[in-house]
Amino acid sequence: MLRRLPRESSLRSKIEENLLKAWAGYHGECKVDRQLSTIDNEHMLVLNDLCIPMGESFFQIDTLILTRNFILILEIKNIAGSMEFGTQFEQFSRTQMEK
């Protein structure tokens, strides 16, 4: 799309921004998939990129882990900065470039 869009197009910056976000998300999922592939457990099944029909639409699961004892759904995000799970107020926060 970008190759066909004129450089002076007002849409170019928004498309580039969306493309960078999509690539970041894809690479985040690839990192998690690589880590999970190193686990050698015959009682664990890892399913990636599921697209499940639901009525007239679909929903997507990045990674589904199945074992005899539990099912774990992973929704993977590739977020810049430092992440902290605060226990005092049960809040999640991110610090990026000292903000």
C-alpha positions in Angstrom: 0.0 0.0 0.0 2.8 2.4 0.9 4.6 1.8 -2.3 1.6 2.9 -4.3 0.6 5.9 -2.1 2.2 9.2 -3.1 4.8 10.5 -0.6 2.9 13.7 -0.1 -0.4 12.0 0.8 -2.0 13.1 4.0 -2.8 9.5 4.8 0.8 8.3 4.7 1.8 9.1 8.3 -1.3 7.3 9.7 -0.7 4.2 7.5 3.0 4.1 8.5 2.0 4.4 12.2 -0.5 1.5 11.9 2.0 -0.6 10.0 4.6 -0.2 12.7 2.1 -1.2 15.4 1.1 -4.3 13.4 4.8 -5.3 13.0 5.5 -4.8 16.7 2.5 -7.0 17.6 3.6 -9.7 15.2 7.1 -9.7 16.5 5.9 -9.8 20.1 3.8 -12.9 19.2 6.8 -14.5 17.5 9.0 -14.0 20.6 6.4 -15.7 22.8 6.0 -18.5 20.3 9.7 -19.1 20.3 9.9 -19.3 24.1 6.9 -21.7 24.3 8.4 -23.9 21.6 11.4 -24.7 23.9 9.1 -26.4 26.5 9.2 -30.1 26.1 6.0 -31.4 27.7 4.0 -34.2 26.1 1.0 -33.2 28.3 0.9 -29.6 27.0 -0.6 -28.5 23.7 0.1 -25.0 22.4 -2.1 -23.6 19.7 -1.2 -20.3 18.0 -3.3 -17.8 16.1 -6.7 -19.3 16.5 -9.6 -17.8 14.6 -12.9 -19.2 16.1 -16.3 -18.6 14.5 -19.0 -17.2 16.8 -22.3 -16.6 15.1 -21.9 -14.2 12.2 -18.4 -13.1 13.3 -15.1 -14.5 14.6 -12.8 -14.0 17.5 -9.1 -14.4 17.6 -6.8 -15.9 20.3 -3.0 -15.3 20.0 -2.0 -18.4 21.9 -4.0 -21.1 23.7 -2.2 -23.5 26.1 -4.0 -26.7 27.0 -3.0 -29.1 29.7 -4.8 -31.8 31.8 -5.1 -29.3 34.6 -5.8 -25.9 33.0 -6.5 -23.8 29.9 -4.5 -20.6 29.5 -5.4 -17.9 26.9 -2.5 -15.5 26.0 -3.3 -12.2 24.5 0.1 -10.9 23.6 1.0 -7.2 23.5 4.4 -5.8 22.5 4.4 -2.6 24.7 7.4 -0.3 25.0 8.8 0.7 28.3 8.8 -0.9 31.8 5.7 -2.6 33.2 4.8 -2.8 36.8 1.9 -4.6 38.5 1.3 -2.6 41.7 -0.1 -4.6 44.6 -1.1 -1.8 46.9 -3.8 -0.3 44.6 -4.0 -3.3 42.3 -3.0 -1.2 39.3 -1.0 -1.8 36.2 1.4 0.9 35.0 3.9 1.5 32.3 7.0 3.8 32.4 8.4 5.0 29.1 11.1 7.6 28.7 10.7 8.6 32.4 7.0 9.3 32.1 
